[in-house]
Short mmCIF file of C-alpha atoms and ligand atoms in Angstrom, two decimals:
data_model
loop_
_atom_site.label_atom_id
_atom_site.label_comp_id
_atom_site.label_asym_id
_atom_site.label_seq_id
_atom_site.Cartn_x
_atom_site.Cartn_y
_atom_site.Cartn_z
CA UNK A 176 -26.77 -23.60 -18.26
CA UNK A 177 -30.23 -25.23 -18.12
CA UNK A 178 -33.05 -22.92 -19.33
CA UNK A 179 -36.71 -23.70 -18.38
CA UNK A 180 -40.01 -21.74 -18.60
CA UNK A 181 -42.72 -21.71 -15.90
CA UNK A 182 -45.68 -19.55 -14.99
CA UNK A 183 -44.09 -18.48 -11.68
CA UNK A 184 -40.51 -18.67 -10.40
CA UNK A 185 -40.16 -18.73 -6.64
CA UNK A 186 -36.77 -17.81 -4.98
CA UNK A 187 -36.32 -19.59 -1.81
CA UNK A 188 -37.47 -23.01 -0.54
CA UNK A 189 -38.39 -22.05 3.06
CA UNK A 190 -41.95 -22.31 4.47
CA UNK A 191 -43.04 -19.30 2.63
CA UNK A 192 -41.82 -20.15 -0.83
CA UNK A 193 -42.90 -23.82 -0.68
CA UNK A 194 -46.40 -22.88 0.53
CA UNK A 195 -46.84 -20.39 -2.30
CA UNK A 196 -45.47 -23.04 -4.79
CA UNK A 197 -47.90 -25.68 -3.70
CA UNK A 198 -50.89 -23.25 -3.78
CA UNK A 199 -49.99 -22.12 -7.25
CA UNK A 200 -49.64 -25.75 -8.45
CA UNK A 201 -53.01 -26.67 -6.96
CA UNK A 202 -54.48 -23.70 -8.93
CA UNK A 203 -52.94 -25.23 -12.11
CA UNK A 204 -49.93 -22.97 -12.55
CA UNK A 205 -46.46 -24.22 -13.25
CA UNK A 206 -43.67 -23.40 -10.86
CA UNK A 207 -39.93 -23.60 -10.32
CA UNK A 208 -38.48 -23.16 -6.78
CA UNK A 209 -34.82 -22.04 -6.77
CA UNK A 210 -33.00 -22.61 -3.44
CA UNK A 211 -29.60 -21.28 -2.61
CA UNK A 212 -28.64 -24.04 -0.12
CA UNK A 213 -28.24 -27.84 -0.49
CA UNK A 214 -31.42 -28.36 1.56
CA UNK A 215 -34.98 -26.96 1.80
CA UNK A 216 -36.47 -25.46 4.86
CA UNK A 217 -34.48 -22.27 5.28
CA UNK A 218 -34.86 -21.36 8.98
CA UNK A 219 -36.53 -24.76 9.70
CA UNK A 220 -33.59 -27.30 10.08
CA UNK A 221 -33.78 -30.59 12.13
CA UNK A 222 -30.43 -32.16 12.21
CA UNK A 223 -28.72 -35.02 14.07
CA UNK A 224 -25.58 -33.79 15.88
CA UNK A 225 -23.46 -36.40 17.69
CA UNK A 226 -26.49 -38.67 17.85
CA UNK A 227 -29.00 -36.14 19.04
CA UNK A 228 -31.84 -34.94 16.99
CA UNK A 229 -31.89 -31.14 17.37
CA UNK A 230 -34.09 -28.48 16.12
CA UNK A 231 -31.43 -25.96 14.92
CA UNK A 232 -34.10 -23.49 13.71
CA UNK A 233 -37.81 -22.92 14.43
CA UNK A 234 -39.70 -25.69 16.41
CA UNK A 235 -42.75 -24.40 18.56
CA UNK A 236 -46.28 -24.15 17.56
CA UNK A 237 -48.76 -21.95 19.50
CA UNK A 238 -52.49 -22.32 19.37
CA UNK A 239 -53.10 -19.05 17.52
CA UNK A 240 -50.84 -20.19 14.62
CA UNK A 241 -53.76 -21.81 12.64
CA UNK A 242 -52.15 -21.66 9.32
CA UNK A 243 -49.28 -23.73 10.58
CA UNK A 244 -51.56 -26.08 12.43
CA UNK A 245 -53.58 -26.60 9.34
CA UNK A 246 -50.38 -27.29 7.28
CA UNK A 247 -49.04 -29.75 9.77
CA UNK A 248 -52.38 -31.58 9.86
CA UNK A 249 -52.63 -31.65 6.05
CA UNK A 250 -49.14 -33.19 5.87
CA UNK A 251 -50.13 -35.99 8.35
CA UNK A 252 -47.63 -34.93 11.00
CA UNK A 253 -48.06 -35.60 14.69
CA UNK A 254 -47.54 -33.14 17.50
CA UNK A 255 -46.62 -33.37 21.20
CA UNK A 256 -46.67 -30.90 24.11
CA UNK A 257 -43.60 -29.39 25.57
CA UNK A 258 -42.85 -30.95 29.07
CA UNK A 259 -44.24 -28.59 31.73
CA UNK A 260 -44.82 -30.56 34.92
CA UNK A 261 -43.43 -29.04 38.04
CA UNK A 262 -41.91 -25.67 39.01
CA UNK A 263 -40.42 -22.97 36.79
CA UNK A 264 -37.28 -21.18 37.86
CA UNK A 265 -36.61 -17.37 38.10
CA UNK A 266 -33.25 -15.90 38.76
CA UNK A 267 -33.72 -12.48 40.32
CA UNK A 268 -31.33 -9.42 40.48
CA UNK A 269 -29.50 -10.83 43.48
CA UNK A 270 -28.58 -13.95 41.53
CA UNK A 271 -30.72 -16.34 43.45
CA UNK A 272 -32.82 -19.00 41.81
CA UNK A 273 -36.55 -19.04 42.89
CA UNK A 274 -38.98 -21.63 42.02
CA UNK A 275 -42.50 -20.58 40.99
CA UNK A 276 -45.67 -21.76 39.25
CA UNK A 277 -47.97 -19.84 37.01
CA UNK A 278 -47.14 -16.88 34.77
CA UNK A 279 -46.09 -14.23 37.36
CA UNK A 280 -42.33 -14.30 38.23
CA UNK A 281 -41.61 -14.38 42.06
CA UNK A 282 -40.96 -10.69 42.49
CA UNK A 283 -41.81 -8.45 45.27
CA UNK A 284 -45.51 -7.49 45.56
CA UNK A 285 -44.69 -3.90 44.52
CA UNK A 286 -42.83 -5.13 41.30
CA UNK A 287 -45.70 -7.62 40.74
CA UNK A 288 -48.27 -4.89 40.93
CA UNK A 289 -46.29 -2.67 38.40
CA UNK A 290 -46.02 -5.78 36.07
CA UNK A 291 -49.71 -6.44 36.28
CA UNK A 292 -50.72 -2.87 35.84
CA UNK A 293 -48.45 -2.52 32.68
CA UNK A 294 -49.48 -5.95 31.22
CA UNK A 295 -53.14 -4.76 31.44
CA UNK A 296 -52.11 -1.43 29.72
CA UNK A 297 -50.12 -3.31 27.07
CA UNK A 298 -52.90 -5.74 26.31
CA UNK A 299 -55.20 -2.76 25.92
CA UNK A 300 -52.95 -1.07 23.51
CA UNK A 301 -52.29 -4.40 21.52
CA UNK A 302 -56.09 -4.92 21.36
CA UNK A 303 -56.24 -1.67 19.22
CA UNK A 304 -53.55 -2.82 16.81
CA UNK A 305 -54.36 -4.72 13.60
CA UNK A 306 -51.33 -6.88 13.28
CA UNK A 307 -51.65 -6.80 9.51
CA UNK A 308 -51.71 -2.99 9.53
CA UNK A 309 -50.14 -1.70 12.73
CA UNK A 310 -49.09 1.56 10.87
CA UNK A 311 -52.93 2.37 10.41
CA UNK A 312 -53.27 2.97 14.23
CA UNK A 313 -53.80 6.74 14.95
CA UNK A 314 -50.79 6.81 17.24
CA UNK A 315 -48.41 4.64 14.91
CA UNK A 316 -45.94 7.53 14.16
CA UNK A 317 -45.84 8.50 17.83
CA UNK A 318 -45.45 4.82 19.12
CA UNK A 319 -42.83 4.24 16.39
CA UNK A 320 -40.64 7.21 17.48
CA UNK A 321 -40.12 5.97 21.04
CA UNK A 322 -37.97 2.96 21.96
CA UNK A 323 -39.50 0.07 23.85
CA UNK A 324 -37.12 0.61 26.75
CA UNK A 325 -37.80 4.33 26.94
CA UNK A 326 -41.40 3.87 26.85
CA UNK A 327 -41.31 1.27 29.72
CA UNK A 328 -39.02 3.39 31.76
CA UNK A 329 -41.26 6.34 31.40
CA UNK A 330 -44.09 4.21 32.97
CA UNK A 331 -42.13 3.15 36.14
CA UNK A 332 -38.83 3.35 37.83
CA UNK A 333 -39.09 -0.17 38.94
CA UNK A 334 -36.00 -1.68 37.09
CA UNK A 335 -36.99 -5.24 37.67
CA UNK A 336 -40.40 -4.65 36.29
CA UNK A 337 -39.12 -2.95 33.25
CA UNK A 338 -36.60 -5.81 32.47
CA UNK A 339 -39.20 -8.48 32.77
CA UNK A 340 -41.67 -6.67 30.70
CA UNK A 341 -39.08 -5.62 28.11
CA UNK A 342 -37.64 -8.96 27.38
CA UNK A 343 -40.74 -10.76 26.22
CA UNK A 344 -40.62 -8.92 22.87
CA UNK A 345 -37.10 -7.77 23.05
CA UNK A 346 -34.53 -10.50 23.88
CA UNK A 347 -37.03 -13.29 23.55
CA UNK A 348 -38.77 -12.23 20.22
CA UNK A 349 -37.21 -9.43 18.21
CA UNK A 350 -33.78 -10.40 19.52
CA UNK A 351 -32.51 -6.85 19.37
CA UNK A 352 -31.56 -4.58 22.25
CA UNK A 353 -34.81 -2.98 23.60
CA UNK A 354 -33.45 0.52 22.82
CA UNK A 355 -33.22 -0.44 19.24
CA UNK A 356 -36.80 -1.38 18.57
CA UNK A 357 -39.80 0.86 18.81
CA UNK A 358 -42.81 0.58 21.11
CA UNK A 359 -44.79 0.09 17.81
CA UNK A 360 -42.72 -2.89 16.78
CA UNK A 361 -43.12 -4.43 20.18
CA UNK A 362 -46.88 -4.03 20.02
CA UNK A 363 -46.96 -5.66 16.59
CA UNK A 364 -44.80 -8.50 17.93
CA UNK A 365 -47.53 -8.92 20.71
CA UNK A 366 -50.46 -8.42 18.42
CA UNK A 367 -49.17 -11.07 16.07
CA UNK A 368 -49.65 -13.61 18.87
CA UNK A 369 -53.02 -12.27 19.91
CA UNK A 370 -52.09 -10.30 22.92
CA UNK A 371 -49.17 -9.20 25.18
CA UNK A 372 -50.30 -11.70 27.76
CA UNK A 373 -50.13 -14.49 25.09
CA UNK A 374 -46.58 -13.66 24.41
CA UNK A 375 -45.43 -13.92 27.91
CA UNK A 376 -47.24 -17.10 28.51
CA UNK A 377 -44.72 -19.83 27.76
CA UNK A 378 -47.35 -22.49 27.93
CA UNK A 379 -49.24 -20.76 25.06
CA UNK A 380 -46.40 -19.52 22.94
CA UNK A 381 -44.21 -22.61 23.31
CA UNK A 382 -47.02 -25.15 23.26
CA UNK A 383 -46.51 -27.96 20.71
CA UNK A 384 -43.68 -29.47 18.66
CA UNK A 385 -43.85 -31.86 15.68
CA UNK A 386 -42.65 -35.39 16.29
CA UNK A 387 -39.57 -35.89 14.28
CA UNK A 388 -38.95 -32.18 13.87
CA UNK A 389 -40.60 -29.14 12.22
CA UNK A 390 -38.33 -29.30 9.15
CA UNK A 391 -40.64 -32.16 8.03
CA UNK A 392 -43.03 -29.34 6.98
CA UNK A 393 -40.82 -27.89 4.17
CA UNK A 394 -39.45 -31.46 3.36
CA UNK A 395 -42.95 -32.69 2.76
CA UNK A 396 -44.09 -29.60 0.92
CA UNK A 397 -41.14 -29.93 -1.34
CA UNK A 398 -41.86 -33.58 -1.82
CA UNK A 399 -45.33 -32.59 -3.21
CA UNK A 400 -43.51 -30.27 -5.68
CA UNK A 401 -41.20 -33.10 -6.80
CA UNK A 402 -38.78 -32.04 -9.66
CA UNK A 403 -39.85 -28.38 -9.48
CA UNK A 404 -37.54 -27.74 -6.45
CA UNK A 405 -33.97 -27.01 -7.50
CA UNK A 406 -31.31 -27.03 -4.86
CA UNK A 407 -27.80 -25.21 -4.89
CA UNK A 408 -29.36 -22.53 -7.10
CA UNK A 409 -28.67 -19.10 -5.53
CA UNK A 410 -30.54 -16.52 -7.67
CA UNK A 411 -28.01 -13.84 -8.62
CA UNK A 412 -29.90 -11.78 -11.19
CA UNK A 413 -33.57 -11.09 -11.79
CA UNK A 414 -34.49 -9.30 -14.96
CA UNK A 415 -38.04 -8.06 -14.99
CA UNK A 416 -40.53 -6.02 -17.10
CA UNK A 417 -44.17 -5.99 -17.71
CA UNK A 418 -43.59 -9.10 -19.85
CA UNK A 419 -42.27 -11.26 -17.15
CA UNK A 420 -39.05 -12.29 -15.31
CA UNK A 421 -35.91 -13.99 -16.07
CA UNK A 422 -34.09 -15.44 -12.92
CA UNK A 423 -30.53 -16.43 -13.30
CA UNK A 424 -29.06 -18.80 -10.84
CA UNK A 425 -25.76 -20.52 -10.67
CA UNK A 426 -26.68 -23.51 -12.92
CA UNK A 427 -29.98 -22.48 -14.59
CA UNK A 428 -32.13 -19.76 -15.84
CA UNK A 429 -36.05 -19.73 -15.36
CA UNK A 430 -38.28 -17.62 -17.58
CA UNK A 431 -41.72 -16.84 -16.03
CA UNK A 432 -44.60 -14.48 -15.95
CA UNK A 433 -44.18 -13.63 -12.29
CA UNK A 434 -41.57 -14.07 -9.39
CA UNK A 435 -41.97 -14.56 -5.73
CA UNK A 436 -39.11 -13.59 -3.61
CA UNK A 437 -39.34 -15.86 -0.59
CA UNK A 438 -36.25 -14.98 1.39
CA UNK A 439 -35.37 -12.86 4.25
CA UNK A 440 -35.70 -9.25 3.20
CA UNK A 441 -32.11 -8.51 4.32
CA UNK A 442 -31.04 -10.65 1.40
CA UNK A 443 -32.86 -8.90 -1.39
CA UNK A 444 -29.81 -6.79 -2.06
CA UNK A 445 -27.78 -9.82 -2.81
CA UNK A 446 -29.76 -10.07 -6.10
CA UNK A 447 -29.02 -7.87 -9.01
CA UNK A 448 -32.30 -6.47 -10.30
CA UNK A 449 -32.45 -5.53 -13.92
CA UNK A 450 -33.64 -2.86 -14.00
CA UNK A 451 -33.03 -1.77 -10.38
CA UNK A 452 -35.98 -1.96 -7.88
CA UNK A 453 -37.76 1.36 -7.31
CA UNK A 454 -36.38 4.14 -4.91
CA UNK A 455 -39.07 3.17 -2.25
CA UNK A 456 -37.85 -0.44 -2.15
CA UNK A 457 -34.19 0.53 -2.01
CA UNK A 458 -34.94 2.78 0.86
CA UNK A 459 -37.40 0.50 2.64
CA UNK A 460 -35.29 -2.55 2.63
CA UNK A 461 -32.38 -0.88 4.15
CA UNK A 462 -34.35 -0.19 7.25
CA UNK A 463 -34.96 -3.80 7.98
CA UNK A 464 -32.36 -5.77 9.81
CA UNK A 465 -31.98 -9.15 11.48
CA UNK A 466 -32.20 -9.89 15.08
CA UNK A 467 -29.51 -12.04 16.62
CA UNK A 468 -29.83 -15.00 19.13
CA UNK A 469 -27.91 -18.17 19.74
CA UNK A 470 -30.08 -21.21 20.40
CA UNK A 471 -28.15 -23.56 22.54
CA UNK A 472 -28.80 -27.17 23.07
CA UNK A 473 -27.42 -29.19 25.90
CA UNK A 474 -28.27 -33.00 25.93
CA UNK A 475 -27.89 -35.06 29.16
CA UNK A 476 -28.20 -38.73 29.99
CA UNK A 477 -31.49 -38.13 31.80
CA UNK A 478 -33.83 -35.11 32.34
CA UNK A 479 -32.25 -34.60 35.77
CA UNK A 480 -34.26 -31.35 36.54
CA UNK A 481 -37.46 -33.40 36.37
CA UNK A 482 -36.37 -35.46 39.35
CA UNK A 483 -35.94 -32.20 41.25
CA UNK A 484 -39.72 -31.25 40.46
CA UNK A 485 -38.57 -28.69 37.69
CA UNK A 486 -40.46 -28.33 34.52
CA UNK A 487 -37.23 -27.00 32.88
CA UNK A 488 -39.02 -23.64 32.17
CA UNK A 489 -36.63 -20.90 33.32
CA UNK A 490 -36.35 -17.06 32.81
CA UNK A 491 -34.20 -14.32 33.96
CA UNK A 492 -33.62 -10.82 32.52
CA UNK A 493 -30.18 -10.89 34.56
CA UNK A 494 -28.83 -14.21 33.15
CA UNK A 495 -26.72 -14.79 30.09
CA UNK A 496 -29.39 -17.31 28.89
CA UNK A 497 -32.45 -15.18 29.55
CA UNK A 498 -34.79 -18.21 28.97
CA UNK A 499 -34.44 -22.04 28.76
CA UNK A 500 -36.83 -24.99 28.45
CA UNK A 501 -37.01 -28.83 28.49
CA UNK A 502 -36.67 -29.67 24.78
CA UNK A 503 -36.40 -33.36 25.07
CA UNK A 504 -37.58 -35.04 21.97
CA UNK A 505 -40.83 -37.10 21.89
CA UNK A 506 -40.27 -40.52 23.50
CA UNK A 507 -36.69 -40.01 24.24
CA UNK A 508 -35.09 -41.10 27.46
CA UNK A 509 -32.22 -38.56 27.38
CA UNK A 510 -32.97 -35.06 28.49
CA UNK A 511 -32.39 -32.03 26.35
CA UNK A 512 -32.35 -28.42 27.49
CA UNK A 513 -32.63 -25.35 25.11
CA UNK A 514 -31.36 -21.95 26.16
CA UNK A 515 -31.29 -18.71 24.34
CA UNK A 516 -28.56 -15.98 24.37
CA UNK A 517 -29.69 -12.84 22.54
CA UNK A 518 -28.63 -9.56 21.04
CA UNK A 519 -25.82 -7.93 23.15
CA UNK A 520 -25.23 -10.99 25.15
CA UNK A 521 -24.71 -13.05 21.84
CA UNK A 522 -22.26 -10.39 20.55
CA UNK A 523 -20.39 -10.69 23.91
CA UNK A 524 -20.08 -14.41 23.94
CA UNK A 525 -18.91 -14.53 20.23
CA UNK A 526 -15.92 -12.39 21.40
CA UNK A 527 -14.86 -15.30 23.49
CA UNK A 528 -13.15 -18.61 22.50
CA UNK A 529 -15.63 -21.55 21.74
CA UNK A 530 -14.69 -23.19 25.05
CA UNK A 531 -15.10 -20.03 27.15
CA UNK A 532 -18.40 -19.31 25.42
CA UNK A 533 -19.62 -22.88 26.06
CA UNK A 534 -18.56 -22.60 29.72
CA UNK A 535 -20.15 -19.33 30.26
CA UNK A 536 -23.43 -20.46 28.79
CA UNK A 537 -23.58 -23.67 30.65
CA UNK A 538 -22.78 -21.77 33.86
CA UNK A 539 -25.84 -19.73 33.20
CA UNK A 540 -27.88 -22.85 32.71
CA UNK A 541 -26.49 -24.26 36.03
CA UNK A 542 -27.84 -21.07 37.76
CA UNK A 543 -31.48 -22.42 36.90
CA UNK A 544 -30.94 -26.23 37.13
CA UNK A 545 -27.98 -26.84 39.43
CA UNK A 546 -24.33 -28.05 38.73
CA UNK A 547 -25.57 -31.06 36.71
CA UNK A 548 -26.19 -28.68 33.77
CA UNK A 549 -22.43 -28.04 33.51
CA UNK A 550 -21.85 -31.48 31.95
CA UNK A 551 -23.82 -32.40 28.94
CA UNK A 552 -23.21 -35.34 26.63
CA UNK A 553 -24.02 -33.24 23.58
CA UNK A 554 -23.66 -29.40 23.28
CA UNK A 555 -24.62 -27.40 20.21
CA UNK A 556 -24.94 -23.79 19.37
CA UNK A 557 -27.04 -22.64 16.44
CA UNK A 558 -25.27 -19.73 14.71
CA UNK A 559 -27.54 -18.29 12.18
CA UNK A 560 -25.49 -15.09 12.09
CA UNK A 561 -22.86 -17.06 10.14
CA UNK A 562 -25.38 -18.54 7.69
CA UNK A 563 -24.76 -16.83 4.30
CA UNK A 564 -28.39 -17.29 3.27
CA UNK A 565 -30.18 -16.04 6.53
CA UNK A 566 -27.62 -13.74 8.40
CA UNK A 567 -29.42 -13.65 11.76
CA UNK A 568 -32.09 -14.96 13.84
CA UNK A 569 -35.03 -15.15 14.28
CA UNK A 570 -36.10 -12.68 11.70
CA UNK A 571 -35.96 -9.10 10.43
CA UNK A 572 -37.72 -6.06 11.91
CA UNK A 573 -37.72 -2.26 11.22
CA UNK A 574 -35.47 0.10 12.88
CA UNK A 575 -36.95 2.94 15.00
CA UNK A 576 -39.68 4.67 12.91
CA UNK A 577 -39.31 2.31 10.05
CA UNK A 578 -42.61 0.36 10.60
CA UNK A 579 -44.88 3.55 10.44
CA UNK A 580 -42.87 5.02 7.62
CA UNK A 581 -42.64 2.12 5.21
CA UNK A 582 -44.91 -0.79 6.63
CA UNK A 583 -47.79 -0.33 4.35
CA UNK A 584 -45.46 -0.77 1.21
CA UNK A 585 -43.76 -3.88 2.55
CA UNK A 586 -45.91 -6.64 0.78
CA UNK A 587 -46.72 -4.45 -2.46
CA UNK A 588 -45.58 -6.22 -5.58
CA UNK A 589 -43.23 -4.40 -7.88
CA UNK A 590 -44.52 -5.26 -11.46
CA UNK A 591 -44.22 -8.87 -11.68
CA UNK A 592 -42.23 -9.42 -8.44
CA UNK A 593 -43.98 -10.45 -5.26
CA UNK A 594 -42.61 -10.69 -1.78
CA UNK A 595 -43.43 -13.40 0.69
CA UNK A 596 -41.58 -14.22 4.07
CA UNK A 597 -42.33 -14.62 7.76
CA UNK A 598 -40.67 -11.25 8.29
CA UNK A 599 -43.33 -9.46 6.35
CA UNK A 600 -46.23 -11.03 8.09
CA UNK A 601 -48.77 -9.50 10.39
CA UNK A 602 -50.55 -12.40 12.16
CA UNK A 603 -47.63 -14.96 12.71
CA UNK A 604 -44.97 -12.29 12.30
CA UNK A 605 -41.42 -13.76 12.59
CA UNK A 606 -42.93 -17.35 12.81
CA UNK A 607 -43.49 -20.20 10.50
CA UNK A 608 -47.21 -19.51 10.70
CA UNK A 609 -46.53 -16.04 9.22
CA UNK A 610 -44.43 -17.53 6.50
CA UNK A 611 -47.20 -19.86 5.59
CA UNK A 612 -49.79 -17.00 5.71
CA UNK A 613 -47.50 -14.84 3.31
CA UNK A 614 -47.04 -17.68 0.97
CA UNK A 615 -50.79 -18.19 0.76
CA UNK A 616 -51.51 -14.54 0.30
CA UNK A 617 -49.11 -13.96 -2.45
CA UNK A 618 -50.13 -17.20 -4.28
CA UNK A 619 -53.80 -15.99 -4.04
CA UNK A 620 -52.76 -12.62 -5.58
CA UNK A 621 -51.05 -14.19 -8.41
CA UNK A 622 -53.94 -16.57 -9.08
CA UNK A 623 -56.37 -13.61 -9.08
CA UNK A 624 -54.11 -11.65 -11.50
CA UNK A 625 -53.84 -14.45 -13.79
CA UNK A 626 -57.57 -15.08 -13.75
CA UNK A 627 -58.43 -11.38 -14.15
P1 FAD B 1919 -36.63 -18.72 5.28
O1 FAD B 1919 -36.76 -19.86 6.11
O2 FAD B 1919 -35.48 -17.75 5.64
O3 FAD B 1919 -36.47 -19.36 3.86
C1 FAD B 1919 -35.93 -18.43 2.78
C2 FAD B 1919 -35.07 -19.37 1.88
O4 FAD B 1919 -34.59 -18.55 0.91
C3 FAD B 1919 -33.93 -20.06 2.52
O5 FAD B 1919 -34.00 -21.46 2.30
C4 FAD B 1919 -32.75 -19.42 1.76
O6 FAD B 1919 -31.61 -20.37 1.71
C5 FAD B 1919 -33.30 -19.07 0.51
N1 FAD B 1919 -32.50 -18.03 -0.26
C6 FAD B 1919 -32.03 -16.86 0.24
N2 FAD B 1919 -31.45 -16.01 -0.70
C7 FAD B 1919 -31.55 -16.95 -1.88
C8 FAD B 1919 -31.29 -16.67 -3.22
N3 FAD B 1919 -30.62 -15.51 -3.68
N4 FAD B 1919 -31.59 -17.53 -4.15
C9 FAD B 1919 -32.26 -18.78 -3.77
N5 FAD B 1919 -32.62 -19.05 -2.54
C10 FAD B 1919 -32.25 -17.99 -1.55
N6 FAD B 1919 -40.80 -19.88 14.28
C11 FAD B 1919 -41.71 -20.60 14.92
O7 FAD B 1919 -42.89 -20.50 14.36
N7 FAD B 1919 -41.41 -21.30 16.16
C12 FAD B 1919 -40.24 -21.30 16.65
O8 FAD B 1919 -40.03 -21.97 17.52
C13 FAD B 1919 -39.23 -20.59 15.94
N8 FAD B 1919 -37.85 -20.56 16.48
C14 FAD B 1919 -36.79 -20.20 15.77
C15 FAD B 1919 -35.61 -20.45 16.20
C16 FAD B 1919 -34.55 -20.18 15.36
C17 FAD B 1919 -33.07 -20.43 15.88
C18 FAD B 1919 -34.71 -19.39 14.17
C19 FAD B 1919 -33.58 -19.13 13.15
C20 FAD B 1919 -36.05 -19.21 13.77
C21 FAD B 1919 -37.08 -19.53 14.52
N9 FAD B 1919 -38.42 -19.31 14.09
C22 FAD B 1919 -39.39 -19.83 14.75
C23 FAD B 1919 -38.76 -18.47 12.86
C24 FAD B 1919 -39.10 -19.33 11.68
O9 FAD B 1919 -38.29 -20.35 11.53
C25 FAD B 1919 -39.02 -18.55 10.44
O10 FAD B 1919 -39.80 -17.30 10.59
C26 FAD B 1919 -39.45 -19.15 9.24
O11 FAD B 1919 -38.97 -20.44 9.09
C27 FAD B 1919 -39.22 -18.34 7.95
O12 FAD B 1919 -39.57 -18.89 6.78
P2 FAD B 1919 -39.39 -18.18 5.39
O13 FAD B 1919 -39.85 -19.06 4.24
O14 FAD B 1919 -40.14 -16.88 5.48
O15 FAD B 1919 -37.87 -17.80 5.25
#
């Protein structure tokens, strides 16, 4: 068993942990990053499957994500825009595909008026929320006690309007059933992107990608750390006291003054803390759980939808794949579609055989793009629910009432143990941008403590 000593031990080589490690190193502190997997990046994973380069995890960057944009520029990476020429497609309750342009779905004038009215109301509510402190709003407890679905249904009895409003923060973002998340969580999700309108604007929220894949961010951050990153080292035990910490992984032990837990909060309980974490953390961490979404890639010889004048952007709260986009790589002749199957729909298709699941998902894509979608040359489902060191996608959120009850304690250190992860972020919540912000924040706190 190798034993080393550092100023700070970082558990997890995702965007949060690697950002923190680089910031600490820049400030002159020594670090060791222990990573459970045989690769860095965590939920950022660019891989080649049957000859197709696919973004298995996170990929898009929106203009508000300034921490990620700065990091991408600092690492010298190039970006490109998602293909968006032509019409989008919406499948309505009757199952018919309608082409449209702009942000408003082609619904009846009555439904459109309800969506517009509630969007305005939601934007006003979101404007009152500080994404870094949603629990501080005077109505936080009230808004956290009502489900997102129940609140919307109390505003209107127009089912199509409710479904369209609900899925932007539900299936598309928190990836939990809308009865399982609170209005406050939903407002936080929107506030973290600047406004509810930003969140539903695909051209804003799914703006840019990195040429060659977003996993280059953690790969290059890890490269800067050189031999301070240790793979295949799941941390099993963390001993801690006012004197410092000892992290015991499978093949090594790191003694340090401070620790950063840079892993998804649902995994904290995989580590044996000696002594145990305080009561508050034991309770709080149990109220956070992962959402669940399958990201599906289908690669075709050509981007056939473009020839039909379609952008590839498609939505429907009635479809198995509630949203889908053109996800062709930069400079590639083949065409790639990406679709998402979320929460209850994801549970449902995982009860089917792999062949049946593929058929059902491709059939859903064909409702948007036509029968050509049924026959891809490469088909791949990201299944983060089966990943031992993640256990869901995209990220963790509180159950009903948890955010107002525990939120203010989420980022508080426990003695020498600090917490950093996209799932704890305010601005950039559940996104790579939030992971980078949390990594920077925790590193700054540690540097301040060391210098005090
Ligand atoms: P993670 O990436 O989860 O990193 C934590 C690391 O800790 C992992 O490497 C894990 O292996 C390691 N670890 C866990 N336990 C231990 C242990 N005991 N010991 C040692 N190591 C451990 N975000 C966007 O901005 N844009 C997108 O388009 C986008 N799309 C997404 C699509 C999918 C399918 C998924 C899954 C996520 C997506 N996200 C997206 C979210 C984004 O990828 C994450 O929010 C972000 O990457 C999380 O970074 P992190 O460092 O906080 O956590």
